Coordinates of C-alpha atoms and ligand atoms in Angstrom, one line a residue:
X1 CA -44.4 -13.3 9.7
X2 CA -43.2 -12.4 6.2
X3 CA -44.1 -15.1 3.7
X4 CA -41.9 -16.1 0.8
X5 CA -44.0 -14.2 -1.8
X6 CA -43.8 -10.9 0.2
X7 CA -40.1 -10.9 0.1
X8 CA -38.4 -8.7 -2.5
X9 CA -37.3 -10.9 -5.5
X10 CA -33.7 -10.0 -6.4
X11 CA -33.7 -11.6 -9.8
X12 CA -34.6 -8.9 -12.4
X13 CA -33.2 -6.0 -10.5
X14 CA -30.6 -4.0 -12.3
X15 CA -27.2 -3.5 -10.6
X16 CA -28.2 -0.1 -9.3
X17 CA -31.6 -1.3 -8.1
X18 CA -29.8 -4.2 -6.3
X19 CA -27.5 -1.7 -4.7
X20 CA -30.4 0.4 -3.4
X21 CA -32.2 -2.7 -2.2
X22 CA -29.2 -3.6 0.1
X23 CA -30.5 -1.0 2.6
X24 CA -33.5 -3.2 3.3
X25 CA -31.1 -5.8 4.8
X26 CA -29.4 -3.1 6.8
X27 CA -26.4 -2.7 4.7
X28 CA -24.9 0.7 5.3
X29 CA -24.7 3.0 2.2
X30 CA -20.9 2.9 2.0
X31 CA -21.0 -0.9 1.6
X32 CA -24.0 -1.2 -0.7
X33 CA -22.0 -1.2 -3.9
X34 CA -19.6 -3.9 -2.8
X35 CA -22.3 -6.1 -1.3
X36 CA -24.5 -5.7 -4.4
X37 CA -21.6 -6.8 -6.5
X38 CA -21.0 -9.9 -4.3
X39 CA -24.7 -10.8 -4.4
X40 CA -24.8 -10.3 -8.1
X41 CA -22.0 -12.7 -8.6
X42 CA -23.6 -15.3 -6.4
X43 CA -26.9 -15.1 -8.2
X44 CA -25.8 -14.8 -11.8
X45 CA -22.3 -16.3 -11.9
X46 CA -22.7 -19.1 -9.4
X47 CA -26.4 -19.7 -9.7
X48 CA -27.0 -19.7 -5.9
X49 CA -30.6 -19.8 -4.7
X50 CA -29.9 -20.0 -0.9
X51 CA -28.4 -17.0 0.9
X52 CA -26.7 -19.4 3.3
X53 CA -24.3 -20.3 0.5
X54 CA -23.1 -16.8 -0.1
X55 CA -19.9 -17.5 1.8
X56 CA -18.1 -14.2 1.0
X57 CA -20.8 -12.5 3.1
X58 CA -20.9 -12.5 6.9
X59 CA -23.4 -15.0 8.4
X60 CA -25.6 -12.5 10.1
X61 CA -26.0 -10.4 6.9
X62 CA -26.8 -13.6 5.0
X63 CA -29.5 -14.3 7.5
X64 CA -30.9 -10.8 7.3
X65 CA -31.0 -11.0 3.5
X66 CA -32.8 -14.3 3.6
X67 CA -35.5 -12.6 5.7
X68 CA -36.2 -9.8 3.3
X69 CA -35.2 -11.0 -0.1
X70 CA -36.2 -14.0 -2.3
X71 CA -34.2 -16.0 -4.8
X72 CA -37.1 -18.3 -5.5
X73 CA -37.1 -19.9 -8.9
X74 CA -40.2 -20.6 -11.0
X75 CA -41.4 -24.2 -10.5
X76 CA -40.8 -26.7 -13.3
X77 CA -44.2 -28.3 -13.8
X78 CA -43.4 -30.2 -17.0
X79 CA -39.9 -31.3 -18.2
X80 CA -39.7 -33.0 -21.6
X81 CA -36.7 -34.3 -23.5
X82 CA -36.8 -35.1 -27.2
X83 CA -35.1 -38.1 -28.7
X84 CA -32.8 -35.5 -30.4
X85 CA -31.8 -34.0 -27.1
X86 CA -34.1 -30.9 -27.4
X87 CA -35.5 -30.1 -24.0
X88 CA -38.5 -28.2 -23.0
X89 CA -39.7 -26.9 -19.6
X90 CA -43.1 -25.5 -18.6
X91 CA -42.5 -23.1 -15.7
X92 CA -45.0 -22.0 -13.2
X93 CA -44.1 -18.4 -12.2
X94 CA -44.5 -17.4 -8.6
X95 CA -47.7 -15.5 -7.9
X96 CA -47.7 -12.0 -9.3
X97 CA -48.8 -8.8 -7.7
X98 CA -52.4 -9.6 -8.6
X99 CA -52.1 -13.0 -6.9
X100 CA -52.3 -14.8 -10.3
X101 CA -50.1 -17.6 -11.4
X102 CA -49.0 -18.1 -15.0
X103 CA -47.0 -20.6 -16.9
X104 CA -44.3 -20.0 -19.5
X105 CA -42.4 -22.3 -21.7
X106 CA -38.6 -22.6 -22.4
X107 CA -36.9 -24.7 -25.0
X108 CA -33.3 -25.7 -25.2
X109 CA -31.9 -26.9 -28.5
X110 CA -28.4 -28.4 -28.4
X111 CA -26.4 -28.6 -31.6
X112 CA -22.8 -29.6 -32.3
X113 CA -21.4 -26.1 -32.2
X114 CA -24.0 -24.3 -30.0
X115 CA -26.8 -24.6 -27.6
X116 CA -29.8 -22.3 -28.2
X117 CA -32.3 -21.3 -25.5
X118 CA -35.7 -20.0 -26.6
X119 CA -37.4 -17.9 -24.1
X120 CA -40.7 -16.0 -23.8
X121 CA -41.4 -12.3 -23.2
X122 CA -45.2 -12.3 -22.5
X123 CA -47.9 -14.6 -21.3
X124 CA -49.9 -15.0 -24.5
X125 CA -49.8 -12.3 -27.2
X126 CA -52.0 -9.5 -28.5
X127 CA -51.0 -9.9 -32.2
X128 CA -53.1 -12.9 -33.3
X129 CA -51.0 -14.1 -36.2
X130 CA -53.2 -16.6 -37.8
X131 CA -50.7 -19.5 -38.1
X132 CA -49.4 -19.1 -34.5
X133 CA -50.9 -21.0 -31.6
X134 CA -49.8 -18.3 -29.1
X135 CA -51.9 -15.9 -31.3
X136 CA -55.0 -17.8 -30.4
X137 CA -54.4 -17.1 -26.7
X138 CA -55.2 -13.6 -25.5
X139 CA -52.5 -11.6 -23.9
X140 CA -52.5 -12.1 -20.2
X141 CA -49.6 -9.8 -19.3
X142 CA -46.0 -8.8 -19.9
X143 CA -43.4 -10.8 -18.1
X144 CA -41.3 -8.9 -15.7
X145 CA -37.5 -8.6 -16.3
X146 CA -37.1 -11.1 -13.4
X147 CA -39.4 -13.6 -15.0
X148 CA -37.6 -13.4 -18.3
X149 CA -34.1 -13.8 -16.7
X150 CA -35.5 -16.6 -14.5
X151 CA -36.1 -18.7 -17.6
X152 CA -32.4 -18.6 -18.3
X153 CA -31.5 -19.4 -14.7
X154 CA -33.8 -22.4 -14.6
X155 CA -32.4 -23.6 -17.9
X156 CA -28.8 -23.2 -16.5
X157 CA -29.9 -25.2 -13.4
X158 CA -31.3 -28.0 -15.6
X159 CA -28.4 -28.3 -18.1
X160 CA -26.0 -28.0 -15.2
X161 CA -24.1 -25.0 -16.5
X162 CA -23.1 -23.3 -13.2
X163 CA -19.3 -23.4 -12.5
X164 CA -19.6 -25.8 -9.6
X165 CA -21.6 -28.2 -11.8
X166 CA -19.3 -27.8 -14.8
X167 CA -16.3 -28.5 -12.5
X168 CA -17.7 -32.0 -11.8
X169 CA -18.5 -32.8 -15.5
X170 CA -15.7 -34.4 -17.4
X171 CA -17.6 -33.7 -20.6
X172 CA -18.1 -30.0 -20.0
X173 CA -17.7 -28.0 -23.1
X174 CA -14.4 -26.1 -23.5
X175 CA -16.4 -22.8 -23.8
X176 CA -17.8 -23.4 -20.3
X177 CA -21.3 -23.1 -21.8
X178 CA -24.1 -25.4 -22.9
X179 CA -26.3 -22.3 -23.6
X180 CA -24.3 -20.2 -26.0
X181 CA -27.3 -18.5 -27.7
X182 CA -30.6 -17.1 -26.5
X183 CA -33.5 -16.2 -28.8
X184 CA -36.6 -14.3 -27.8
X185 CA -38.8 -16.5 -29.9
X186 CA -41.1 -18.1 -27.3
X187 CA -44.5 -16.6 -26.4
X188 CA -45.2 -13.0 -26.9
X189 CA -44.0 -9.9 -28.9
X190 CA -40.8 -8.7 -27.2
X191 CA -41.1 -5.1 -28.5
X192 CA -44.5 -4.8 -26.8
X193 CA -42.6 -5.5 -23.5
X194 CA -39.7 -3.2 -24.3
X195 CA -38.7 -2.3 -20.8
X196 CA -38.9 -5.8 -19.4
X197 CA -36.9 -7.2 -22.3
X198 CA -34.4 -4.4 -22.2
X199 CA -33.6 -4.9 -18.5
X200 CA -33.6 -8.7 -18.9
X201 CA -31.0 -8.5 -21.7
X202 CA -28.9 -6.0 -19.7
X203 CA -28.8 -8.5 -16.8
X204 CA -28.2 -11.6 -19.0
X205 CA -25.3 -9.9 -20.9
X206 CA -23.6 -8.4 -17.8
X207 CA -20.0 -9.6 -18.0
X208 CA -19.9 -10.5 -14.3
X209 CA -22.9 -12.7 -14.4
X210 CA -24.5 -14.9 -17.1
X211 CA -22.3 -13.0 -19.5
X212 CA -24.2 -13.9 -22.7
X213 CA -22.9 -12.3 -25.8
X214 CA -25.3 -9.7 -27.4
X215 CA -24.2 -11.1 -30.8
X216 CA -25.5 -14.4 -29.7
X217 CA -28.8 -13.0 -28.4
X218 CA -31.6 -12.5 -30.8
X219 CA -34.8 -10.6 -30.5
X220 CA -37.6 -11.7 -32.9
X221 CA -40.3 -9.3 -33.7
X222 CA -43.4 -9.5 -35.9
X223 CA -42.6 -6.0 -37.0
X224 CA -43.3 -3.3 -34.4
X225 CA -41.7 -0.7 -36.7
X226 CA -41.6 2.4 -34.3
X227 CA -39.6 0.3 -31.7
X228 CA -37.0 -1.2 -34.1
X229 CA -34.4 1.6 -34.1
X230 CA -34.8 2.0 -30.4
X231 CA -34.3 -1.7 -29.9
X232 CA -31.0 -1.5 -31.8
X233 CA -29.8 1.5 -29.8
X234 CA -31.0 0.5 -26.3
X235 CA -31.1 -3.3 -26.4
X236 CA -28.4 -4.0 -29.0
X237 CA -29.1 -7.6 -29.7
X238 CA -29.3 -9.3 -33.1
X239 CA -32.6 -8.8 -34.8
X240 CA -34.9 -11.3 -36.4
X241 CA -38.0 -10.3 -38.3
X242 CA -41.0 -12.5 -38.8
X243 CA -41.7 -11.6 -42.4
X244 CA -43.6 -14.7 -43.6
X245 CA -45.0 -13.1 -46.7
X246 CA -43.9 -11.1 -49.7
X247 CA -47.0 -9.1 -50.4
X248 CA -49.0 -6.9 -48.1
X249 CA -52.2 -8.8 -49.2
X250 CA -50.9 -12.1 -47.7
X251 CA -49.0 -10.6 -44.8
X252 CA -52.1 -8.7 -43.7
X253 CA -53.7 -12.1 -43.1
X254 CA -50.8 -14.0 -41.6
X255 CA -49.4 -11.1 -39.4
X256 CA -52.3 -8.7 -38.9
X257 CA -49.9 -6.1 -37.5
X258 CA -48.9 -5.6 -41.2
X259 CA -52.0 -3.5 -41.7
X260 CA -50.5 -1.0 -39.3
X261 CA -46.8 -1.3 -40.4
X262 CA -46.7 -2.7 -44.0
X263 CA -43.8 -4.5 -45.6
X264 CA -42.1 -1.4 -47.2
X265 CA -42.1 0.5 -43.8
X266 CA -40.8 -2.6 -42.0
X267 CA -38.0 -3.2 -44.5
X268 CA -37.0 0.5 -44.3
X269 CA -36.7 0.2 -40.5
X270 CA -34.5 -2.9 -41.1
X271 CA -32.2 -1.0 -43.5
X272 CA -31.8 1.6 -40.7
X273 CA -31.3 -0.9 -37.9
X274 CA -28.4 0.5 -35.8
X275 CA -25.2 -1.6 -36.1
X276 CA -26.3 -3.5 -39.2
X277 CA -23.4 -4.9 -41.3
X278 CA -22.5 -8.0 -43.2
X279 CA -21.1 -9.3 -39.9
X280 CA -24.3 -8.4 -38.1
X281 CA -27.1 -9.4 -40.4
X282 CA -30.8 -9.4 -39.8
X283 CA -32.5 -12.8 -39.8
X284 CA -35.8 -13.0 -41.8
X285 CA -38.0 -15.7 -40.5
X286 CA -40.3 -17.2 -43.1
X287 CA -42.8 -19.9 -42.1
X288 CA -43.5 -22.3 -45.0
X289 CA -47.3 -22.6 -45.4
X290 CA -48.7 -24.8 -48.1
X291 CA -50.3 -22.9 -50.9
X292 CA -50.2 -19.6 -49.0
X293 CA -46.7 -18.1 -49.2
X294 CA -44.5 -20.9 -50.7
X295 CA -44.5 -20.4 -54.5
X296 CA -41.4 -19.8 -56.6
X297 CA -42.8 -16.3 -57.3
X298 CA -42.8 -15.7 -53.5
X299 CA -39.2 -16.7 -53.4
X300 CA -38.3 -14.4 -56.2
X301 CA -40.2 -11.5 -54.5
X302 CA -38.5 -12.3 -51.2
X303 CA -35.0 -12.0 -52.7
X304 CA -36.0 -8.7 -54.3
X305 CA -37.4 -7.3 -51.1
X306 CA -34.2 -8.1 -49.2
X307 CA -31.9 -6.5 -51.7
X308 CA -29.3 -4.3 -50.0
X309 CA -30.2 -5.5 -46.5
X310 CA -27.5 -7.6 -44.9
X311 CA -29.8 -10.6 -44.3
X312 CA -30.1 -14.3 -43.5
X313 CA -33.2 -16.2 -44.3
X314 CA -34.7 -18.8 -42.0
X315 CA -37.2 -21.0 -43.7
X316 CA -39.3 -22.5 -40.9
X317 CA -41.5 -25.5 -41.6
X318 CA -44.9 -24.7 -40.2
X319 CA -45.5 -26.6 -37.0
X320 CA -49.2 -27.5 -37.0
X321 CA -51.3 -27.3 -33.9
X322 CA -54.8 -28.8 -33.2
X323 CA -57.5 -26.7 -34.9
X324 CA -55.3 -24.9 -37.4
X325 CA -56.3 -24.9 -41.1
X326 CA -52.8 -24.3 -42.3
X327 CA -50.5 -27.0 -43.5
X328 CA -46.7 -27.2 -43.8
X329 CA -45.4 -26.9 -47.4
X330 CA -44.2 -30.1 -49.0
X331 CA -40.6 -31.0 -48.9
X332 CA -40.1 -30.4 -52.7
X333 CA -41.8 -27.0 -52.5
X334 CA -39.5 -26.0 -49.7
X335 CA -36.5 -27.2 -51.7
X336 CA -37.5 -25.2 -54.8
X337 CA -38.0 -22.1 -52.6
X338 CA -34.7 -22.6 -50.9
X339 CA -32.9 -23.1 -54.2
X340 CA -34.1 -19.7 -55.5
X341 CA -33.0 -18.0 -52.3
X342 CA -29.8 -20.0 -52.6
X343 CA -29.1 -18.9 -56.2
X344 CA -29.5 -15.3 -55.1
X345 CA -26.4 -15.7 -53.1
X346 CA -27.4 -17.2 -49.8
X347 CA -25.9 -20.5 -48.7
X348 CA -28.6 -22.8 -47.4
X349 CA -27.6 -25.6 -45.1
X350 CA -30.6 -27.9 -44.5
X351 CA -31.4 -28.7 -40.9
X352 CA -33.6 -31.5 -39.6
X353 CA -36.4 -30.5 -37.3
X354 CA -35.7 -30.4 -33.6
X355 CA -37.9 -31.6 -30.8
X356 CA -40.9 -32.3 -32.9
X357 CA -41.8 -35.2 -30.6
X358 CA -42.2 -32.7 -27.7
X359 CA -43.8 -29.9 -29.7
X360 CA -40.9 -27.6 -29.2
X361 CA -42.3 -24.6 -31.0
X362 CA -43.9 -21.3 -30.3
X363 CA -46.9 -21.8 -28.0
X364 CA -47.0 -25.5 -28.5
X365 CA -46.5 -27.0 -25.1
X366 CA -49.9 -26.0 -23.7
X367 CA -51.6 -27.6 -26.6
X368 CA -50.0 -30.9 -26.0
X369 CA -52.9 -32.2 -23.9
X370 CA -55.1 -32.0 -26.9
X371 CA -54.1 -35.0 -29.0
X372 CA -52.9 -34.4 -32.5
X373 CA -54.5 -36.5 -35.3
X374 CA -52.3 -39.0 -37.2
X375 CA -52.1 -36.6 -40.1
X376 CA -50.9 -33.8 -37.9
X377 CA -48.3 -36.1 -36.3
X378 CA -47.0 -37.1 -39.8
X379 CA -46.8 -33.5 -40.7
X380 CA -44.5 -33.0 -37.7
X381 CA -42.2 -35.7 -39.0
X382 CA -41.8 -34.5 -42.6
X383 CA -41.2 -30.9 -41.6
X384 CA -37.7 -29.6 -41.9
X385 CA -35.9 -26.4 -41.1
X386 CA -33.7 -24.6 -43.6
X387 CA -31.4 -21.8 -42.6
X388 CA -29.7 -19.7 -45.2
X389 CA -26.8 -17.5 -44.3
Ligands
LIG401 N1 -43.7 -12.5 -31.4 C1 -42.4 -12.6 -32.0 C2 -41.5 -13.7 -31.3 C3 -42.2 -15.0 -31.0 S1 -42.7 -16.0 -32.3 C4 -42.5 -12.9 -33.5 O1 -43.6 -13.1 -34.0 O2 -41.4 -12.7 -34.1 C5 -41.2 -16.7 -32.9 C6 -41.2 -17.3 -34.3 O3 -42.0 -18.5 -34.4 C7 -41.9 -16.3 -35.2 O4 -41.2 -16.1 -36.5 C8 -43.2 -16.9 -35.5 O5 -43.8 -16.5 -36.6 C9 -42.9 -18.4 -35.5 N2 -44.0 -19.3 -35.3 C10 -45.1 -19.1 -34.6 N3 -46.0 -20.1 -34.7 C11 -45.4 -21.0 -35.5 C12 -45.7 -22.3 -36.0 N4 -46.9 -22.9 -35.7 N5 -44.9 -23.0 -36.8 C13 -43.7 -22.4 -37.2 N6 -43.3 -21.2 -36.7 C14 -44.1 -20.5 -35.9
LIG402 FE1 -47.5 -13.1 -31.3 FE2 -45.2 -13.8 -32.6 FE3 -47.3 -15.5 -32.4 FE4 -47.5 -13.4 -33.9 S1 -46.1 -15.1 -34.2 S2 -49.1 -14.1 -32.5 S3 -46.4 -11.9 -32.8 S4 -46.0 -14.7 -30.7

């Protein structure tokens, strides 16, 4: 008998792969395109996980599909909700081809005008940025396109965003979406999983399915320079760069990849990012680390570095994790820094931190079992997030 894990998972196949797969369920070639299109809509527009519910398809074909295909979702092993509405899920992926099971985390941040979903592209990371908890975990493997898309599907299940769920919700948003934005800012370096990320974004932005807007989808990279232009051409999302420092000396330590692709080369790749304009700016992420990268001189250098690049700056308060030597900059220091960036022509709305009580940041969930000290907890509470645009 075929077991669940031996069935072909459909989530993560491109449209043409899905069409080819139809033959496995005995669909004749001439019908494959139409059937694939129906199945696509059931999976990605309606969120169906049971072939029996695909009512536009004949019963016997539904039964054959259920025998050979799987729509299994990753299992939610932890679900957390912050007092501010931020939600976080730890997902256990179905066993992979090596029989291994891995967990990934997904964070949903609701705001007045948007809902942002933060997803992962790898299990662990190879890049070992010194302030990042994920960097302390070795890379286990790239996530497949299906595993990346599944994070969005599970989040849609949980926030109840499928059409049948929205229809029953008198408070459903007029846009029909709770998740308006997706950011690849969870675990891993998306440009080291180029193909998986590319296919996942292609699926998630398909207009007949999840239909996310590419302008509301952001890929964050620590600076894999040779892949940046290709990402613009072939993936076409918005780009965020984890800059975090204004000199190579400091960035070499914070983001060791800088030794390979230093700041000048990185910013040159940014200037050449396909589709860049004032309406499509690059976001520069800058984590505020006490005494490391947060001086007024850093702010002045930052403004100079970004000259002539359509840019937004995202000042991220450092989110401490057990065992780290870094501390988040003081509030006043962040204000001075923001003010300099501000005066250089960037508006800077100040945002309060989100989900600090559930450790909603890169690589944080798995560290939760190790208790934070009182000092670390206080640091969570004083931290803030500033976005300049
Ligand atoms: N690997 C990619 C995307 C994942 S990290 C990248 O580095 O861009 C997403 C963002 O979270 C990055 O800007 C990263 O530097 C930041 N980050 C990582 N650990 C953090 C921490 N402890 N506190 C605040 N920001 C952190
Ligand atoms: Fe990897 Fe990004 Fe963390 Fe650096 S900041 S270790 S690139 S996940």
